[in-house]
GROMACS .gro file of C-alpha atoms in nm:
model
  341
    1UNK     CA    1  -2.933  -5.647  -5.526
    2UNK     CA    2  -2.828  -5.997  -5.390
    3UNK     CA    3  -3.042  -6.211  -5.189
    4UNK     CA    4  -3.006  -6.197  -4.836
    5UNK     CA    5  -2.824  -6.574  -4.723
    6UNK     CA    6  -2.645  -6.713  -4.380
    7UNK     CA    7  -2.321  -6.772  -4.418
    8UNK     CA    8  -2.127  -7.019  -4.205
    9UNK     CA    9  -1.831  -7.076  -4.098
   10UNK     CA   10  -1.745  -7.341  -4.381
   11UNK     CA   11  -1.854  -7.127  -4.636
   12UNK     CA   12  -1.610  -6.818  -4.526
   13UNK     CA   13  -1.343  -7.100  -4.558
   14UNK     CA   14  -1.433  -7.174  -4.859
   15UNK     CA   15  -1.415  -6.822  -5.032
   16UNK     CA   16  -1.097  -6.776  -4.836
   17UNK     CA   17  -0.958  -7.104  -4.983
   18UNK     CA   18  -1.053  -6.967  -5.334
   19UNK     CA   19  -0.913  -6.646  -5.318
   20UNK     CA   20  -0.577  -6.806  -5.225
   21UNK     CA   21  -0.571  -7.046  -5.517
   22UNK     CA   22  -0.886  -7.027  -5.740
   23UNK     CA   23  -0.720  -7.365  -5.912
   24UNK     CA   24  -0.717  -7.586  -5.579
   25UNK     CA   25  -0.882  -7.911  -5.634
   26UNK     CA   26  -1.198  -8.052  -5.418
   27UNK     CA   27  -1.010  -8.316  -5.258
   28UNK     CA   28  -0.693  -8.041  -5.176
   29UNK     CA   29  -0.912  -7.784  -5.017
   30UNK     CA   30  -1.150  -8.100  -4.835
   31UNK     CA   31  -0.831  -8.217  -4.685
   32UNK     CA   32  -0.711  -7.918  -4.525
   33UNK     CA   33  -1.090  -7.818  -4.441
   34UNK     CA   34  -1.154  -8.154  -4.286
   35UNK     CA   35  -1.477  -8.230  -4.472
   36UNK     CA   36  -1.497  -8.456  -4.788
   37UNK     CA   37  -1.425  -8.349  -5.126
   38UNK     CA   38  -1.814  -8.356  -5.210
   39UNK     CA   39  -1.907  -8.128  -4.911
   40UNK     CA   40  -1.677  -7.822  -5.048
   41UNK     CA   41  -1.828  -7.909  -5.394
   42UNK     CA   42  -2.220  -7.875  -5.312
   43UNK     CA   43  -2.130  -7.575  -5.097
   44UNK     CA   44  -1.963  -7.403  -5.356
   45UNK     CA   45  -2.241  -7.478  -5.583
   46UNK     CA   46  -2.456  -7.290  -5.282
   47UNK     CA   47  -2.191  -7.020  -5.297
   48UNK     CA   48  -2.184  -7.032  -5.682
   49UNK     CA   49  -2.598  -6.898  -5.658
   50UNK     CA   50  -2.601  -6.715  -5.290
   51UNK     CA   51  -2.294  -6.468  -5.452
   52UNK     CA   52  -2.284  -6.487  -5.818
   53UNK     CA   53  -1.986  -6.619  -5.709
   54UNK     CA   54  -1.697  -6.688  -6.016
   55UNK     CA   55  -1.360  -6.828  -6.072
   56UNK     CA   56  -1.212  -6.659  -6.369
   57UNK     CA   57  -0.873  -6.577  -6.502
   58UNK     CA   58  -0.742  -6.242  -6.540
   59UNK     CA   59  -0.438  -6.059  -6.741
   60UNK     CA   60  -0.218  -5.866  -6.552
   61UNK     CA   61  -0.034  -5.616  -6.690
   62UNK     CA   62   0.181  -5.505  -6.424
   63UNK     CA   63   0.421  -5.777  -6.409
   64UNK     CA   64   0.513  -5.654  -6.763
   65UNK     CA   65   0.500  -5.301  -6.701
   66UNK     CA   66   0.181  -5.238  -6.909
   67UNK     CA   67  -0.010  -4.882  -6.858
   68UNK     CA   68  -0.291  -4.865  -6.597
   69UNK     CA   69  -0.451  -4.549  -6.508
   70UNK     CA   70  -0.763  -4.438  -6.323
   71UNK     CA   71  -0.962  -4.158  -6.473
   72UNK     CA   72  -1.170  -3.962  -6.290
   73UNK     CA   73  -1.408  -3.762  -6.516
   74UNK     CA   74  -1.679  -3.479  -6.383
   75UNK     CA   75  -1.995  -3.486  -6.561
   76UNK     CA   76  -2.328  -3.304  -6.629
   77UNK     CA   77  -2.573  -3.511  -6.442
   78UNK     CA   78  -2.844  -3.597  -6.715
   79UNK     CA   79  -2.512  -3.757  -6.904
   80UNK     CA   80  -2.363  -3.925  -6.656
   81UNK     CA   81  -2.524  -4.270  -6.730
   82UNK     CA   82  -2.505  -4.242  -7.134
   83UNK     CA   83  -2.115  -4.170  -7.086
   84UNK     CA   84  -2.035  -4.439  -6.860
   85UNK     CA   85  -2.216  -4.684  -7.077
   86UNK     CA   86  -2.021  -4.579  -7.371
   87UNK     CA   87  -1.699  -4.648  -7.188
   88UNK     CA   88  -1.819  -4.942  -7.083
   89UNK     CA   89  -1.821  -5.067  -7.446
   90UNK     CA   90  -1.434  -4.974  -7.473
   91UNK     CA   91  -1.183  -5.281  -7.448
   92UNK     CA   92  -0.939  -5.151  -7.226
   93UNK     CA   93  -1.183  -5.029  -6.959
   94UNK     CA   94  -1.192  -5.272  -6.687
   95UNK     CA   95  -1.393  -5.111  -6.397
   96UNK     CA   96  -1.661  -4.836  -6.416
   97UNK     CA   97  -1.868  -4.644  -6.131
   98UNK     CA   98  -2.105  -4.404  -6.083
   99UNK     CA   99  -2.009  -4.148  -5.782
  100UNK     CA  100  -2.041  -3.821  -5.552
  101UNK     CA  101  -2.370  -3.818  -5.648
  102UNK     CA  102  -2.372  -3.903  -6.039
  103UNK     CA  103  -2.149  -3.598  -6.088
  104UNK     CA  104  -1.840  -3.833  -6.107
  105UNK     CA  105  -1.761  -4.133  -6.328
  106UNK     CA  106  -1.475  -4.336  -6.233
  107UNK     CA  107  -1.287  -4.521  -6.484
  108UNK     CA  108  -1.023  -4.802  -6.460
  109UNK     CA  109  -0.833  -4.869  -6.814
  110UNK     CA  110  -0.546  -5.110  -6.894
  111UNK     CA  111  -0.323  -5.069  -7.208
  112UNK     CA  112  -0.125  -5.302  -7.360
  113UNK     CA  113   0.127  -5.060  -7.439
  114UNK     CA  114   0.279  -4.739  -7.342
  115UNK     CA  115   0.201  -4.430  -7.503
  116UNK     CA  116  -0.189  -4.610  -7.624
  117UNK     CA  117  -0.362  -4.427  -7.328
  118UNK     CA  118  -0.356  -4.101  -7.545
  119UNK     CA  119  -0.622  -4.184  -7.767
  120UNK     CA  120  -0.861  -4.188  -7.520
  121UNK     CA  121  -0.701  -3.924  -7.236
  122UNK     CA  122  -0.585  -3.682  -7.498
  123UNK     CA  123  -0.808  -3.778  -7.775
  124UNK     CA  124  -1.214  -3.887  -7.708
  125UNK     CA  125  -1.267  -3.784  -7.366
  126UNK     CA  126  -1.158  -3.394  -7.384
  127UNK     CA  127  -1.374  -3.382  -7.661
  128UNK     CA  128  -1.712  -3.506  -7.495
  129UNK     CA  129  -1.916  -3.198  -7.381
  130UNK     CA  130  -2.091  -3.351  -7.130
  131UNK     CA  131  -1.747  -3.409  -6.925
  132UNK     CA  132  -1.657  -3.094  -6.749
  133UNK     CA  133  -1.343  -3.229  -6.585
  134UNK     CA  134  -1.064  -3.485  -6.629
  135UNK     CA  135  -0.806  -3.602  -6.401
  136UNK     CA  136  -0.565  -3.896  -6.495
  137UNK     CA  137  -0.422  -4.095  -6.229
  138UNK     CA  138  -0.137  -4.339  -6.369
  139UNK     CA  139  -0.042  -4.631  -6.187
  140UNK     CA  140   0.261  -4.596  -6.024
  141UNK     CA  141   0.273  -4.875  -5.763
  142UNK     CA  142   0.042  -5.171  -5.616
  143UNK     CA  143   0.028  -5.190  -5.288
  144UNK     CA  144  -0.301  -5.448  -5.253
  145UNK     CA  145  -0.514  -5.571  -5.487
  146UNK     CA  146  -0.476  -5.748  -5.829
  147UNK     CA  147  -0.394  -6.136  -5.742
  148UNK     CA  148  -0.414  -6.056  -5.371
  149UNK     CA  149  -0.830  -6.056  -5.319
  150UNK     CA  150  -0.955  -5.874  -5.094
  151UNK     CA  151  -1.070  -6.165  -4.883
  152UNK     CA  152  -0.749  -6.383  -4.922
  153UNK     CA  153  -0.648  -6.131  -4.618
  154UNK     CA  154  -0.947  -6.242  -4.410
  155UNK     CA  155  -0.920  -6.491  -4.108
  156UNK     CA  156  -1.202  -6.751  -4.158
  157UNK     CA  157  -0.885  -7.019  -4.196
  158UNK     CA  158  -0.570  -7.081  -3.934
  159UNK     CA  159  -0.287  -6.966  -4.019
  160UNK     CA  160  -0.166  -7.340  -4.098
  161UNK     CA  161  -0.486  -7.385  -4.315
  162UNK     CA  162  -0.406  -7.057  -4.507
  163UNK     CA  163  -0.069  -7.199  -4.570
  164UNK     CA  164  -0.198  -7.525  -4.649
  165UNK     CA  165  -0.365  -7.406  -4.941
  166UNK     CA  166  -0.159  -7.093  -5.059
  167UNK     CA  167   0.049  -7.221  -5.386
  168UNK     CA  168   0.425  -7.243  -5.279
  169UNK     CA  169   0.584  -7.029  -5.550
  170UNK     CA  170   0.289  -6.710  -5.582
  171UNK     CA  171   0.204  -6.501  -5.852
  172UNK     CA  172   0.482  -6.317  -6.020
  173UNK     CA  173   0.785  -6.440  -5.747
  174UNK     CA  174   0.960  -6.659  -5.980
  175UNK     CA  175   1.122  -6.361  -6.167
  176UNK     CA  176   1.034  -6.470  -6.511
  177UNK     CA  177   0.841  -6.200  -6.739
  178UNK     CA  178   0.679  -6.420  -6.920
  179UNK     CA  179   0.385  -6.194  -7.163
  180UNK     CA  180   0.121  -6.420  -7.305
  181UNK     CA  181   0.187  -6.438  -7.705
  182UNK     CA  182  -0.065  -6.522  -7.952
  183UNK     CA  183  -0.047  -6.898  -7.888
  184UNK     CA  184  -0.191  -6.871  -7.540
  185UNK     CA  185  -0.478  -6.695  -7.681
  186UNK     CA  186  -0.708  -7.040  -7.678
  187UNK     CA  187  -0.601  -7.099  -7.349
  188UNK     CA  188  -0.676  -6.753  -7.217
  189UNK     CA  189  -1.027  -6.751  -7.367
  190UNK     CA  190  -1.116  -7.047  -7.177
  191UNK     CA  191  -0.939  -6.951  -6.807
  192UNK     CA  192  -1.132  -6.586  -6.907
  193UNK     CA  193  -1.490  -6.794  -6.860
  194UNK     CA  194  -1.381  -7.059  -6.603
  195UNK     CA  195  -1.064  -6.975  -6.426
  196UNK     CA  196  -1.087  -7.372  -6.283
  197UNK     CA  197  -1.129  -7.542  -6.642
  198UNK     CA  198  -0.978  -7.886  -6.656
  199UNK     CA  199  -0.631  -7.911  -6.836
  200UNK     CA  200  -0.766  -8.110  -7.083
  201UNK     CA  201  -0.982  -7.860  -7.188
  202UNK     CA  202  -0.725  -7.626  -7.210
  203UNK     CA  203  -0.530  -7.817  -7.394
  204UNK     CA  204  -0.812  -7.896  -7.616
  205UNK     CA  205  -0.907  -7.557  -7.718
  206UNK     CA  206  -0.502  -7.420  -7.753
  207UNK     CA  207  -0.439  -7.757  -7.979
  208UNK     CA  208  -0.110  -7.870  -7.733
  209UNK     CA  209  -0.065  -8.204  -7.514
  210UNK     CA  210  -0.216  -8.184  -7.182
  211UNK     CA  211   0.112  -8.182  -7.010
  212UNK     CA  212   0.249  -7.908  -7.252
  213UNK     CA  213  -0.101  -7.679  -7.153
  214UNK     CA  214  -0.036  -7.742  -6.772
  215UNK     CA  215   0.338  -7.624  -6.765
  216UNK     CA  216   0.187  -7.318  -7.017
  217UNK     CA  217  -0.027  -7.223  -6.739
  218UNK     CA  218   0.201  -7.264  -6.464
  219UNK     CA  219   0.469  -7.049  -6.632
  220UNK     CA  220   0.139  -6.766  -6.663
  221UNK     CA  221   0.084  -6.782  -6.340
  222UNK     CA  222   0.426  -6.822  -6.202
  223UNK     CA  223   0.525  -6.472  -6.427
  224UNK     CA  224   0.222  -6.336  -6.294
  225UNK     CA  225   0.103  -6.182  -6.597
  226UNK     CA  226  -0.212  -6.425  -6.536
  227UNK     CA  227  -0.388  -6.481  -6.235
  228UNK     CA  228  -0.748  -6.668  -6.105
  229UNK     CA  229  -0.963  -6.447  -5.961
  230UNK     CA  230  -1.261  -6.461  -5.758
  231UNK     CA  231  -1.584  -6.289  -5.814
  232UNK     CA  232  -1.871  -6.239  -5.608
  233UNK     CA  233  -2.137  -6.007  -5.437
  234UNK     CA  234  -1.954  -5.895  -5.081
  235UNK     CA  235  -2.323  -5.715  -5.030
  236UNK     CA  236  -2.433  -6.036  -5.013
  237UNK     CA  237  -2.158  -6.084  -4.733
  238UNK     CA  238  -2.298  -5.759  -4.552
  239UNK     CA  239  -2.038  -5.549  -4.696
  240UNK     CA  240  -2.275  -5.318  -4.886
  241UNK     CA  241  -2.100  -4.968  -4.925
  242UNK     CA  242  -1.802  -4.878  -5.113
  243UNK     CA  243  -1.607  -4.572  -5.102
  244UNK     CA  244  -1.273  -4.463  -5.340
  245UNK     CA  245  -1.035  -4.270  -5.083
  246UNK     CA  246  -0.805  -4.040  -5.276
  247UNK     CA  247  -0.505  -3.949  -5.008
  248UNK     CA  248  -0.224  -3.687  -5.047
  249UNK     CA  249   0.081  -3.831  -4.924
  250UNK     CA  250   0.408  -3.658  -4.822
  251UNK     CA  251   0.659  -3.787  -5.041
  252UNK     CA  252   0.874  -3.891  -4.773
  253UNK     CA  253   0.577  -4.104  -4.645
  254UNK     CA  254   0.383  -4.203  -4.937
  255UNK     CA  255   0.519  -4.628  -4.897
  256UNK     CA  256   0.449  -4.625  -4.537
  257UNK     CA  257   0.106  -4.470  -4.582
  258UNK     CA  258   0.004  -4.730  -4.872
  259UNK     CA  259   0.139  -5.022  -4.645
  260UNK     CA  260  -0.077  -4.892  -4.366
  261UNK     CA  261  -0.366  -4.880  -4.534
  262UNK     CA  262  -0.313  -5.215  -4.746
  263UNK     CA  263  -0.284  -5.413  -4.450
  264UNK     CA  264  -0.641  -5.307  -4.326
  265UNK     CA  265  -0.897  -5.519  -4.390
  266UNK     CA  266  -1.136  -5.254  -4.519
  267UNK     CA  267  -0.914  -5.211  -4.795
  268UNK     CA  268  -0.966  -5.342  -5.131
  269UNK     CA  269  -0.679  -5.221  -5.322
  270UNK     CA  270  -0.422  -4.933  -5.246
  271UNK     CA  271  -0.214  -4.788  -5.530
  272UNK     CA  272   0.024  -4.527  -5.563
  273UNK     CA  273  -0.056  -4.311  -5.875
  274UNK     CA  274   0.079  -3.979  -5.993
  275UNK     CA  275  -0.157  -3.644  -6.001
  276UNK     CA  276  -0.282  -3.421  -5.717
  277UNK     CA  277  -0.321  -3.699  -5.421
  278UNK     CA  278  -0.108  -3.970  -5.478
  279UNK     CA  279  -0.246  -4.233  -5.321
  280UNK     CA  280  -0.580  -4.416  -5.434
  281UNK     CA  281  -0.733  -4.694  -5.134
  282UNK     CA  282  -1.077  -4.931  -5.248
  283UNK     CA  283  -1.283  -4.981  -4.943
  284UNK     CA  284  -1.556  -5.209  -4.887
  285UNK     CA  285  -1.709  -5.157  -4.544
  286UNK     CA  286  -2.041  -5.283  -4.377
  287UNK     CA  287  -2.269  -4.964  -4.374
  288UNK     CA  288  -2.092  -4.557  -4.376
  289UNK     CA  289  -2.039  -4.562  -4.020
  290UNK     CA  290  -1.750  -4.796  -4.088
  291UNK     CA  291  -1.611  -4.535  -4.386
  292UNK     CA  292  -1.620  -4.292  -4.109
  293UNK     CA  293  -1.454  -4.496  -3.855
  294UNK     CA  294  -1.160  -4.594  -4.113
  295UNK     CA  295  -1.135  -4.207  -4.217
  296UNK     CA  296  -1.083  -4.097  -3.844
  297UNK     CA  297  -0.938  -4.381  -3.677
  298UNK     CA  298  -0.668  -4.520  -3.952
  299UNK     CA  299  -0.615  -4.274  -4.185
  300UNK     CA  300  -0.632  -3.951  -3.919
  301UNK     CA  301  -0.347  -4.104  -3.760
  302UNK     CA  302  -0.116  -4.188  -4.021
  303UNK     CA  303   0.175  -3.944  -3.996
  304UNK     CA  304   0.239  -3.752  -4.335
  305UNK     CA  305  -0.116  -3.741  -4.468
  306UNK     CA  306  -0.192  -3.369  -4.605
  307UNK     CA  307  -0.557  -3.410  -4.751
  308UNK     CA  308  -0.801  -3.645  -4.793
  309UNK     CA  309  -1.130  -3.712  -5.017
  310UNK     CA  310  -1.354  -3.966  -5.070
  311UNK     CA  311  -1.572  -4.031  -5.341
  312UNK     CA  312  -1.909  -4.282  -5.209
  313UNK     CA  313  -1.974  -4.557  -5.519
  314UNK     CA  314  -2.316  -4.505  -5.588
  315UNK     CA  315  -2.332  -4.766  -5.884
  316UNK     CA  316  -2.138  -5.029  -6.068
  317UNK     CA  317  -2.165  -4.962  -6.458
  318UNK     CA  318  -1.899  -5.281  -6.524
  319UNK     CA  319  -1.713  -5.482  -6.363
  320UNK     CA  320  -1.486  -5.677  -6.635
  321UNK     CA  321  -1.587  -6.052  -6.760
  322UNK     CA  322  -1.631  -6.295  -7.057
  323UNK     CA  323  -1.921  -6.379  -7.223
  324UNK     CA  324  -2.020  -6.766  -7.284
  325UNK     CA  325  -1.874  -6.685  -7.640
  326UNK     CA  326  -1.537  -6.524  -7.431
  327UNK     CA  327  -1.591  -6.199  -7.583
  328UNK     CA  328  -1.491  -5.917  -7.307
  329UNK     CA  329  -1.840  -5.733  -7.166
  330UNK     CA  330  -1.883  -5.536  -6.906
  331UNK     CA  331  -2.154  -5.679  -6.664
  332UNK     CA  332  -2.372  -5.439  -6.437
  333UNK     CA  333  -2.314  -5.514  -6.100
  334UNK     CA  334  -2.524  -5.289  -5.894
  335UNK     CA  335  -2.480  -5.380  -5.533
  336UNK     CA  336  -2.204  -5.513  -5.554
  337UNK     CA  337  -1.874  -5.372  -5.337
  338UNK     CA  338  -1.597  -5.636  -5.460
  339UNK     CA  339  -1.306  -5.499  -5.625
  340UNK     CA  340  -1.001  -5.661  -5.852
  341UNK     CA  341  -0.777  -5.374  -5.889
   0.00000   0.00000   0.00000
């Protein structure tokens, strides 16, 4: 469990600032802050150790219309922890919890191409006989989540501010699908540790002029099958409880329901994936008071909601990350309530 810090107003800038673009230089994000270039430095040094806090690069599939799915899998109790673990290990697992009491593992997986999540769906999991029950939730649709982080949304900056610093083409607008090949590898590996690593290092480790690696990563980023992501502890904000809200949409209001909920500020991520409810909604709240609140005051009033469940995170088995030697792990986070999608 984090440390318990005070957070000021600066600092909430600051992690706003970094959600928005993870890449902005010192001097960029001192300018429209108002404070010098080696203020924001030493407090996001402070921030680095008060939240674990990271600036990494991610893949993103979606832009390229790559398989995600969330897998919800019952289990016998005494198992719960061996199974998880062993997913953990898997490559194309990404996110991992414990829930509804240990009974429940929940499992987010990205393939790299259709048709590959059969092997494990069809394949290892039905024939684990600890796991009593499997439901597969593809991906249909992203509402929230993925390059937008949870507290990019938040208001610790103006308006103008949050302008200021949010890049001018974003993430997967310029209409280019551009899939990283095996050239980019290098490059990846090193945005995978340190999503802020100079150019030159980049173009160090992929072999190409520094001006050649900087338009590589711009046309990454500008596909959006890479963004820079931002991780960190939100317990260590005060946000310590996390719940998974699985919502049954009519179909005629299934979009308006997952704009409503992505535009609250409890919400993590919202998705709309096929099976029994068709909605999935992330929420990081302060305490289960505020799950309660959401549940009866936003969701109870959203027109064309049939059912509702919710599924309390008791435990993060991994959270995906890199290794110093960039080899994908999956780091326990217990505590922690932030979510990448």
């Amino acid at each position: 469990m984090a440390e318990s810090h005070t957070f000021d107003a600066l600092d909430l800038q600051l992690l706003q600032a970094l959600q928005l673009d993870g890449r902005a230089s010192y001097s960029r994000i001192g300018a429209v802050l108002g404070v010098s270039d080696q203020t924001v430095a030493r407090r996001l040094r402070h921030l680095g150790s008060a939240l674990d806090l990271r600036v990494v690069g991610v893949r993103d599939g979606e832009p390229l219309g790559r398989d995600s799915w969330t897998l919800r899998l019952r289990i016998k109790p005494d198992a719960a922890d061996a199974v998880a673990r062993a997913l953990a290990r898997r490559p194309d697992t990404s996110w991992i919890g414990l829930a509804s009491g240990g009974t429940e593992i929940i499992c987010s997986t990205a393939f790299s191409r259709a048709g590959d999540h059969e092997e494990l769906i069809l394949g290892k999991l039905p024939r684990t006989p600890s796991i009593t029950d499997i439901r597969a939730h593809q991906i249909l649709h992203r509402f929230f989540g993925g390059p937008t982080g949870w507290f990019a949304a938040a208001d610790a900056l103006t308006p103008e501010q949050a302008a200021a610093l949010t890049p001018r083409t974003p993430a997967g607008r310029d209409g280019a699908r551009t899939a990283p090949g095996p050239a980019d590898e290098a490059l990846l590996r090193v945005l995978e540790r340190d999503g802020r690593a100079p150019v030159a290092e980049l173009a160090k480790a992929s072999g190409l002029s520094e001006s050649a690696a900087r338009r590589r990563l711009d046309q990454l980023l500008r596909s959006g099958s890479l963004y820079i992501d931002v991780e960190y502890s939100t317990a260590a904000l005060g946000y310590t409880t996390r719940a998974l809200l699985w919502v049954t949409a009519e179909p005629r209001a299934l979009d308006a329901v997952g704009r409503a909920l992505a535009a609250r500020p409890e919400a993590a991520a919202v998705f709309a994936t096929s099976g029994q409810s068709n909605v999935m909604a992330v929420l990081v709240c302060r305490d289960v008071g505020e799950v309660y609140r959401f549940l009866t005051g936003v969701v109870g009033g959203l027109d064309g909601v049939r059912h509702v469940e919710v599924s309390p995170v008791l435990r993060n088995v991994k959270q995906l990350t890199y290794d110093d030697a960039g080899q994908r792990r999956g780091r326990p986070r217990t505590g922690r309530a932030g979510e990448r999608g």
